[in-house]
mmCIF file of C-alpha atoms in Angstrom:
data_model
loop_
_atom_site.group_PDB
_atom_site.id
_atom_site.type_symbol
_atom_site.label_atom_id
_atom_site.label_comp_id
_atom_site.label_asym_id
_atom_site.label_seq_id
_atom_site.Cartn_x
_atom_site.Cartn_y
_atom_site.Cartn_z
ATOM 1 C CA MET A 616 45.945 116.943 33.933
ATOM 2 C CA ILE A 617 48.186 118.959 31.562
ATOM 3 C CA HIS A 618 51.143 117.255 33.197
ATOM 4 C CA TRP A 619 49.627 113.838 32.454
ATOM 5 C CA LEU A 620 48.745 114.777 28.855
ATOM 6 C CA ALA A 621 52.318 115.937 28.239
ATOM 7 C CA MET A 622 53.563 112.409 29.037
ATOM 8 C CA GLY A 623 56.987 113.703 30.003
ATOM 9 C CA GLY A 624 57.375 115.330 26.582
ATOM 10 C CA TYR A 625 56.549 112.094 24.703
ATOM 11 C CA TRP A 626 52.978 113.183 23.850
ATOM 12 C CA PRO A 627 53.668 113.640 20.096
ATOM 13 C CA TYR A 628 54.515 109.917 19.914
ATOM 14 C CA ILE A 629 52.145 108.453 22.498
ATOM 15 C CA TRP A 630 48.818 110.060 21.602
ATOM 16 C CA PRO A 631 48.986 109.466 17.819
ATOM 17 C CA SER A 632 49.771 105.795 18.611
ATOM 18 C CA TYR A 633 46.707 105.502 20.817
ATOM 19 C CA ALA A 634 44.528 107.440 18.350
ATOM 20 C CA LEU A 635 45.541 105.203 15.419
ATOM 21 C CA THR A 636 44.943 102.028 17.447
ATOM 22 C CA LEU A 637 41.509 103.238 18.554
ATOM 23 C CA LEU A 638 40.627 104.181 14.971
ATOM 24 C CA VAL A 639 41.600 100.738 13.636
ATOM 25 C CA VAL A 640 39.725 98.996 16.482
ATOM 26 C CA TRP A 641 36.612 100.987 15.613
ATOM 27 C CA LEU A 642 36.981 100.526 11.830
ATOM 28 C CA ASN A 643 37.228 96.748 12.275
ATOM 29 C CA ILE A 644 34.031 96.721 14.354
ATOM 30 C CA SER A 645 32.062 98.760 11.824
ATOM 31 C CA ALA A 646 33.463 96.836 8.816
ATOM 32 C CA ALA A 647 32.575 93.462 10.374
ATOM 33 C CA ARG A 648 29.043 94.575 11.235
ATOM 34 C CA ARG A 649 28.502 96.127 7.821
ATOM 35 C CA SER A 650 29.703 92.983 6.048
ATOM 36 C CA HIS A 651 27.324 90.783 8.051
ATOM 37 C CA ARG A 652 24.429 93.208 7.539
ATOM 38 C CA GLU A 653 25.007 93.265 3.773
ATOM 39 C CA ALA A 654 25.112 89.463 3.606
ATOM 40 C CA LEU A 655 21.804 89.342 5.502
ATOM 41 C CA ARG A 656 20.227 91.892 3.180
ATOM 42 C CA ASP A 657 21.330 89.973 0.086
ATOM 43 C CA ALA A 658 19.989 86.708 1.501
ATOM 44 C CA ARG A 659 16.636 88.343 2.315
ATOM 45 C CA ARG A 660 16.396 89.884 -1.150
ATOM 46 C CA ARG A 661 17.061 86.515 -2.744
ATOM 47 C CA LEU A 662 14.415 84.849 -0.577
ATOM 48 C CA LYS A 663 11.875 87.498 -1.502
ATOM 49 C CA ALA A 664 12.633 87.105 -5.212
ATOM 50 C CA GLN A 665 12.228 83.330 -4.868
ATOM 51 C CA GLY A 666 8.938 83.746 -3.033
ATOM 52 C CA GLU A 667 7.574 86.008 -5.781
ATOM 53 C CA ALA A 668 8.703 83.632 -8.517
ATOM 54 C CA GLN A 669 6.748 80.727 -7.050
ATOM 55 C CA MET B 543 33.597 62.108 25.347
ATOM 56 C CA SER B 544 31.333 62.996 22.489
ATOM 57 C CA TRP B 545 32.758 64.912 19.531
ATOM 58 C CA VAL B 546 29.362 65.585 17.995
ATOM 59 C CA TRP B 547 29.456 69.269 19.012
ATOM 60 C CA PHE B 548 32.790 69.660 17.238
ATOM 61 C CA HIS B 549 31.564 68.176 13.975
ATOM 62 C CA LYS B 550 28.436 70.269 14.230
ATOM 63 C CA LEU B 551 30.573 73.432 14.201
ATOM 64 C CA GLY B 552 31.679 72.473 10.706
ATOM 65 C CA SER B 553 28.094 72.629 9.520
ATOM 66 C CA PRO B 554 27.240 76.152 8.343
ATOM 67 C CA PRO B 555 23.805 76.526 9.999
ATOM 68 C CA HIS B 556 25.165 75.428 13.373
ATOM 69 C CA PHE B 557 28.221 77.612 13.039
ATOM 70 C CA TYR B 558 26.078 80.587 12.055
ATOM 71 C CA ARG B 559 23.795 80.158 15.046
ATOM 72 C CA ILE B 560 26.452 79.356 17.670
ATOM 73 C CA ALA B 561 28.802 82.108 16.474
ATOM 74 C CA GLY B 562 25.975 84.624 16.798
ATOM 75 C CA LYS B 563 25.361 83.571 20.384
ATOM 76 C CA LEU B 564 29.064 83.704 21.281
ATOM 77 C CA VAL B 565 29.808 87.255 20.059
ATOM 78 C CA PRO B 566 28.690 89.169 23.213
ATOM 79 C CA TRP B 567 30.582 86.704 25.440
ATOM 80 C CA PHE B 568 33.810 87.856 23.804
ATOM 81 C CA ALA B 569 32.960 91.480 23.023
ATOM 82 C CA TRP B 570 31.949 92.664 26.521
ATOM 83 C CA PRO B 571 34.864 91.084 28.444
ATOM 84 C CA ALA B 572 37.189 92.495 25.744
ATOM 85 C CA LEU B 573 35.853 96.006 26.378
ATOM 86 C CA LEU B 574 36.194 95.677 30.164
ATOM 87 C CA LEU B 575 39.729 94.235 29.966
ATOM 88 C CA CYS B 576 40.913 96.973 27.595
ATOM 89 C CA LEU B 577 39.389 99.743 29.723
ATOM 90 C CA ALA B 578 41.055 98.345 32.850
ATOM 91 C CA GLY B 579 44.338 97.930 30.962
ATOM 92 C CA LEU B 580 44.199 101.510 29.664
ATOM 93 C CA VAL B 581 43.459 103.021 33.082
ATOM 94 C CA MET B 582 46.257 101.032 34.695
ATOM 95 C CA GLY B 583 48.705 101.472 31.827
ATOM 96 C CA LEU B 584 48.221 105.202 31.285
ATOM 97 C CA GLY B 585 47.338 106.243 34.808
ATOM 98 C CA MET B 586 48.822 103.916 37.387
ATOM 99 C CA ALA B 587 51.918 102.194 35.953
ATOM 100 C CA PRO B 588 55.154 103.971 36.889
ATOM 101 C CA ALA B 589 57.470 105.583 34.339
ATOM 102 C CA ASP B 590 60.300 103.438 32.978
ATOM 103 C CA TYR B 591 63.758 104.081 34.403
ATOM 104 C CA GLN B 592 65.288 104.343 30.920
ATOM 105 C CA GLN B 593 62.441 105.359 28.607
ATOM 106 C CA GLY B 594 60.438 107.563 31.007
ATOM 107 C CA GLU B 595 56.787 107.983 29.967
ATOM 108 C CA GLY B 596 57.620 107.072 26.365
ATOM 109 C CA TYR B 597 57.409 103.327 26.974
ATOM 110 C CA ARG B 598 53.610 103.604 27.412
ATOM 111 C CA ILE B 599 53.261 103.041 23.665
ATOM 112 C CA ILE B 600 53.846 99.388 24.588
ATOM 113 C CA PHE B 601 50.237 99.055 25.814
ATOM 114 C CA VAL B 602 48.946 99.434 22.249
ATOM 115 C CA HIS B 603 52.043 98.395 20.269
ATOM 116 C CA ALA B 604 52.533 94.959 21.859
ATOM 117 C CA PRO B 605 48.836 93.910 21.624
ATOM 118 C CA ALA B 606 48.732 94.997 17.954
ATOM 119 C CA ALA B 607 51.958 93.109 17.188
ATOM 120 C CA TRP B 608 50.646 90.055 19.082
ATOM 121 C CA LEU B 609 47.407 90.134 17.066
ATOM 122 C CA SER B 610 49.339 90.458 13.800
ATOM 123 C CA LEU B 611 51.168 87.187 14.546
ATOM 124 C CA MET B 612 48.311 85.322 16.235
ATOM 125 C CA ILE B 613 45.833 86.159 13.467
ATOM 126 C CA TYR B 614 48.261 84.998 10.782
ATOM 127 C CA SER B 615 48.882 81.697 12.595
ATOM 128 C CA MET B 616 45.134 81.245 13.009
ATOM 129 C CA MET B 617 44.481 82.076 9.361
ATOM 130 C CA ALA B 618 47.067 79.514 8.225
ATOM 131 C CA THR B 619 45.618 76.881 10.608
ATOM 132 C CA TYR B 620 42.052 77.399 9.375
ATOM 133 C CA ALA B 621 43.293 77.395 5.777
ATOM 134 C CA ALA B 622 45.142 74.100 6.362
ATOM 135 C CA ILE B 623 42.118 72.468 8.024
ATOM 136 C CA GLY B 624 39.890 73.725 5.220
ATOM 137 C CA LEU B 625 42.298 72.428 2.602
ATOM 138 C CA ILE B 626 42.856 68.988 4.159
ATOM 139 C CA TRP B 627 39.374 68.145 5.407
ATOM 140 C CA ARG B 628 37.464 70.330 2.927
ATOM 141 C CA ILE B 629 35.547 72.176 5.620
ATOM 142 C CA ASN B 630 33.968 75.223 4.065
ATOM 143 C CA VAL B 631 33.410 77.003 7.400
ATOM 144 C CA CYS B 632 37.192 76.891 8.004
ATOM 145 C CA HIS B 633 37.849 78.567 4.656
ATOM 146 C CA ALA B 634 35.293 81.228 5.609
ATOM 147 C CA LEU B 635 37.116 81.744 8.923
ATOM 148 C CA ALA B 636 40.506 81.999 7.199
ATOM 149 C CA ALA B 637 39.172 84.533 4.695
ATOM 150 C CA SER B 638 37.712 86.576 7.580
ATOM 151 C CA CYS B 639 41.090 86.774 9.341
ATOM 152 C CA ALA B 640 43.063 88.540 6.623
ATOM 153 C CA GLY B 641 41.722 92.105 6.706
ATOM 154 C CA VAL B 642 41.795 92.311 10.499
ATOM 155 C CA GLY B 643 45.327 90.887 10.601
ATOM 156 C CA ALA B 644 46.593 93.302 7.969
ATOM 157 C CA SER B 645 45.120 96.289 9.821
ATOM 158 C CA PHE B 646 46.824 95.344 13.103
ATOM 159 C CA THR B 647 50.122 94.658 11.343
ATOM 160 C CA LEU B 648 49.924 98.227 10.076
ATOM 161 C CA VAL B 649 49.167 99.464 13.617
ATOM 162 C CA ALA B 650 52.160 97.517 14.977
ATOM 163 C CA LEU B 651 54.444 99.034 12.316
ATOM 164 C CA VAL B 652 53.230 102.622 12.756
ATOM 165 C CA THR B 653 53.158 102.612 16.569
ATOM 166 C CA GLY B 654 56.569 100.929 16.559
ATOM 167 C CA SER B 655 57.843 103.637 14.257
ATOM 168 C CA LEU B 656 56.442 106.334 16.579
ATOM 169 C CA TRP B 657 58.142 104.601 19.502
ATOM 170 C CA GLY B 658 61.416 104.202 17.607
ATOM 171 C CA ARG B 659 61.745 107.899 16.792
ATOM 172 C CA PRO B 660 62.385 109.121 20.381
ATOM 173 C CA MET B 661 64.140 105.936 21.604
ATOM 174 C CA TRP B 662 66.326 104.952 18.624
ATOM 175 C CA GLY B 663 66.415 108.305 16.845
ATOM 176 C CA THR B 664 64.751 106.955 13.703
ATOM 177 C CA TYR B 665 61.262 106.148 12.434
ATOM 178 C CA TRP B 666 62.490 103.245 10.351
ATOM 179 C CA GLU B 667 65.501 101.009 10.073
ATOM 180 C CA TRP B 668 65.943 97.894 7.891
ATOM 181 C CA ASP B 669 66.251 95.874 11.049
ATOM 182 C CA PRO B 670 65.374 92.119 11.187
ATOM 183 C CA ARG B 671 62.279 92.592 13.383
ATOM 184 C CA LEU B 672 60.959 95.575 11.457
ATOM 185 C CA THR B 673 61.641 94.078 8.042
ATOM 186 C CA SER B 674 60.070 90.693 8.865
ATOM 187 C CA GLU B 675 56.970 92.452 10.251
ATOM 188 C CA LEU B 676 56.744 94.429 6.995
ATOM 189 C CA VAL B 677 56.939 91.128 5.084
ATOM 190 C CA LEU B 678 53.980 89.951 7.203
ATOM 191 C CA LEU B 679 51.958 92.940 5.989
ATOM 192 C CA PHE B 680 52.802 92.009 2.376
ATOM 193 C CA LEU B 681 51.777 88.388 3.028
ATOM 194 C CA TYR B 682 48.371 89.545 4.280
ATOM 195 C CA LEU B 683 47.989 91.879 1.295
ATOM 196 C CA GLY B 684 49.089 89.120 -1.086
ATOM 197 C CA TYR B 685 46.551 86.740 0.444
ATOM 198 C CA MET B 686 43.764 89.307 0.071
ATOM 199 C CA GLY B 687 44.839 90.212 -3.456
ATOM 200 C CA LEU B 688 44.918 86.555 -4.496
ATOM 201 C CA ARG B 689 41.434 85.955 -3.089
ATOM 202 C CA GLY B 690 40.134 89.051 -4.824
ATOM 203 C CA ALA B 691 41.627 87.998 -8.161
ATOM 204 C CA ILE B 692 39.863 84.592 -8.295
ATOM 205 C CA ASP B 693 36.108 84.712 -8.850
ATOM 206 C CA ASP B 694 35.358 81.077 -8.033
ATOM 207 C CA THR B 695 35.153 80.820 -4.229
ATOM 208 C CA SER B 696 36.427 77.261 -3.836
ATOM 209 C CA ARG B 697 39.391 77.889 -6.148
ATOM 210 C CA ALA B 698 40.160 81.105 -4.261
ATOM 211 C CA ASP B 699 39.970 79.103 -1.015
ATOM 212 C CA ARG B 700 42.499 76.536 -2.196
ATOM 213 C CA ALA B 701 44.973 78.932 -3.813
ATOM 214 C CA SER B 702 44.954 81.375 -0.890
ATOM 215 C CA ALA B 703 45.250 78.505 1.618
ATOM 216 C CA VAL B 704 48.543 77.420 0.042
ATOM 217 C CA LEU B 705 49.863 80.985 0.231
ATOM 218 C CA ALA B 706 48.787 81.302 3.891
ATOM 219 C CA ILE B 707 50.451 78.004 4.828
ATOM 220 C CA VAL B 708 53.734 78.768 3.047
ATOM 221 C CA GLY B 709 53.826 82.243 4.595
ATOM 222 C CA VAL B 710 53.541 80.891 8.142
ATOM 223 C CA VAL B 711 57.326 80.331 8.074
ATOM 224 C CA ASN B 712 57.605 84.087 8.636
ATOM 225 C CA VAL B 713 55.868 83.925 12.041
ATOM 226 C CA PRO B 714 58.716 82.280 14.031
ATOM 227 C CA ILE B 715 61.198 84.444 12.109
ATOM 228 C CA ILE B 716 59.447 87.571 13.392
ATOM 229 C CA HIS B 717 59.181 86.246 16.931
ATOM 230 C CA TYR B 718 62.802 85.109 17.247
ATOM 231 C CA SER B 719 64.362 87.840 15.082
ATOM 232 C CA VAL B 720 65.318 89.881 18.151
ATOM 233 C CA LEU B 721 67.172 86.898 19.622
ATOM 234 C CA TRP B 722 68.734 85.442 16.456
ATOM 235 C CA TRP B 723 70.089 88.684 15.017
ATOM 236 C CA ASN B 724 71.501 91.872 16.374
ATOM 237 C CA SER B 725 68.308 93.928 16.384
ATOM 238 C CA LEU B 726 67.556 97.453 17.539
ATOM 239 C CA HIS B 727 64.288 96.101 18.873
ATOM 240 C CA GLN B 728 64.154 95.180 22.551
ATOM 241 C CA ALA B 729 63.817 91.516 23.581
ATOM 242 C CA PRO B 730 60.401 90.142 24.634
ATOM 243 C CA SER B 731 59.160 91.365 28.030
ATOM 244 C CA ILE B 732 56.520 88.715 28.737
ATOM 245 C CA MET B 733 56.200 86.504 25.612
ATOM 246 C CA GLN B 734 58.969 84.214 26.804
ATOM 247 C CA MET B 735 59.488 81.216 29.050
ATOM 248 C CA LYS B 736 61.086 83.145 31.893
ATOM 249 C CA LYS B 737 59.852 85.604 34.467
ATOM 250 C CA PRO B 738 58.666 88.900 32.930
ATOM 251 C CA THR B 739 61.392 91.538 32.690
ATOM 252 C CA MET B 740 58.962 94.140 34.053
ATOM 253 C CA PRO B 741 57.395 94.739 37.487
ATOM 254 C CA PRO B 742 53.722 93.688 37.964
ATOM 255 C CA SER B 743 52.601 97.339 37.828
ATOM 256 C CA MET B 744 53.677 97.293 34.159
ATOM 257 C CA TYR B 745 52.985 93.732 33.046
ATOM 258 C CA VAL B 746 49.520 93.419 34.592
ATOM 259 C CA PRO B 747 48.085 96.217 32.394
ATOM 260 C CA LEU B 748 49.982 94.781 29.422
ATOM 261 C CA LEU B 749 48.504 91.319 30.032
ATOM 262 C CA LEU B 750 45.015 92.839 30.362
ATOM 263 C CA MET B 751 45.465 94.606 27.013
ATOM 264 C CA LEU B 752 46.816 91.456 25.340
ATOM 265 C CA LEU B 753 43.881 89.396 26.591
ATOM 266 C CA GLY B 754 41.379 92.161 25.780
ATOM 267 C CA PHE B 755 42.680 92.501 22.205
ATOM 268 C CA THR B 756 42.559 88.716 21.753
ATOM 269 C CA LEU B 757 38.912 88.484 22.862
ATOM 270 C CA TYR B 758 38.102 91.526 20.722
ATOM 271 C CA PHE B 759 39.570 89.754 17.705
ATOM 272 C CA VAL B 760 37.530 86.599 18.350
ATOM 273 C CA ALA B 761 34.335 88.702 18.460
ATOM 274 C CA ILE B 762 35.267 90.462 15.192
ATOM 275 C CA LEU B 763 36.178 87.137 13.561
ATOM 276 C CA LEU B 764 32.839 85.573 14.533
ATOM 277 C CA VAL B 765 30.840 88.485 13.087
ATOM 278 C CA ARG B 766 32.879 88.541 9.871
ATOM 279 C CA ALA B 767 32.726 84.762 9.461
ATOM 280 C CA ARG B 768 28.931 84.805 9.936
ATOM 281 C CA GLY B 769 28.637 87.235 7.030
ATOM 282 C CA GLU B 770 31.055 85.142 4.975
ATOM 283 C CA VAL B 771 29.176 81.892 5.679
ATOM 284 C CA LEU B 772 25.869 83.540 4.804
ATOM 285 C CA ARG B 773 27.286 84.753 1.475
ATOM 286 C CA ARG B 774 28.661 81.321 0.629
ATOM 287 C CA GLU B 775 25.469 79.531 1.624
ATOM 288 C CA ARG B 776 22.952 81.965 0.196
ATOM 289 C CA THR B 777 21.303 79.271 -1.918
ATOM 290 C CA ALA B 778 21.059 76.728 0.940
ATOM 291 C CA ARG B 779 17.684 75.953 2.468
ATOM 292 C CA TRP B 780 18.775 76.633 6.065
ATOM 293 C CA VAL B 781 19.332 80.297 5.228
ATOM 294 C CA GLY B 782 15.712 80.698 4.240
ATOM 295 C CA GLU B 783 14.564 78.764 7.290
ATOM 296 C CA SER B 784 16.614 80.699 9.812
ATOM 297 C CA LEU B 785 15.890 84.088 8.215
ATOM 298 C CA GLY B 786 12.220 83.241 7.983
ATOM 299 C CA ALA B 787 12.170 82.393 11.667
ATOM 300 C CA GLY B 788 13.735 85.779 12.423
ATOM 301 C CA GLU B 789 16.621 84.005 14.110
ATOM 302 C CA ALA B 790 19.384 85.359 11.944
ATOM 303 C CA ALA B 791 19.107 88.993 12.943
#
């Protein structure tokens, strides 16, 4: 296991690369979901305001 | 053959509904492909005869670099379709591409830099491939900045579309830079018209990662574009109808 993690001495380059990629993959997922959720919330709020105005 | 389905996709309510249904069909295969690619790439693929274990950065670097180019080409295509045929959904798709593309351009640059340090002895060099990829990052940032600076959505759509289309000239420059100029960067391993320059034990995991990242991007794009379409159409009647029916969740 330690041998594998060491990656032949290249671990200081390999693992930060994988960590950064994973972070960006995750950030894109959460940003996309948040943006859709916010658009939904705004649309619902607008509908409610319209309903009360009528 | 009927093209009705195609024209329907240009209509916001249909796009919103169909995109929502498609997301899991891209997201789950993307997860499975990337997991398989990671296990094979980090656990089963042999070490490289020149670069030892260090070459394994390729399994995240190449997919990120591929996405950076593919997303830009897609963004420019959507922008052009939106500009020529005035299809609002296409402008929404183009606008949704930029942030994701910029983030993976950054990943390609940083992971490439981390790979360059042990192999070339430097984190950065003003090399044709590296410099043109940096220009790509600035194009994405310029596109996003331009959109952000114009309040009127349809004017922002048109102005940013022109920028996206002009900038697409950089895409072939990046791809062919390693062949046209004397670059530190290695030549393509599989993105070429010949046999891969790697054994299957290396290119199969790389292909899985490339495909996985592509499907992942489509899922992200669909979710982002749904939000974007909803924002643009917030005054339209279909929004009220589909939200009222509880369909839009």
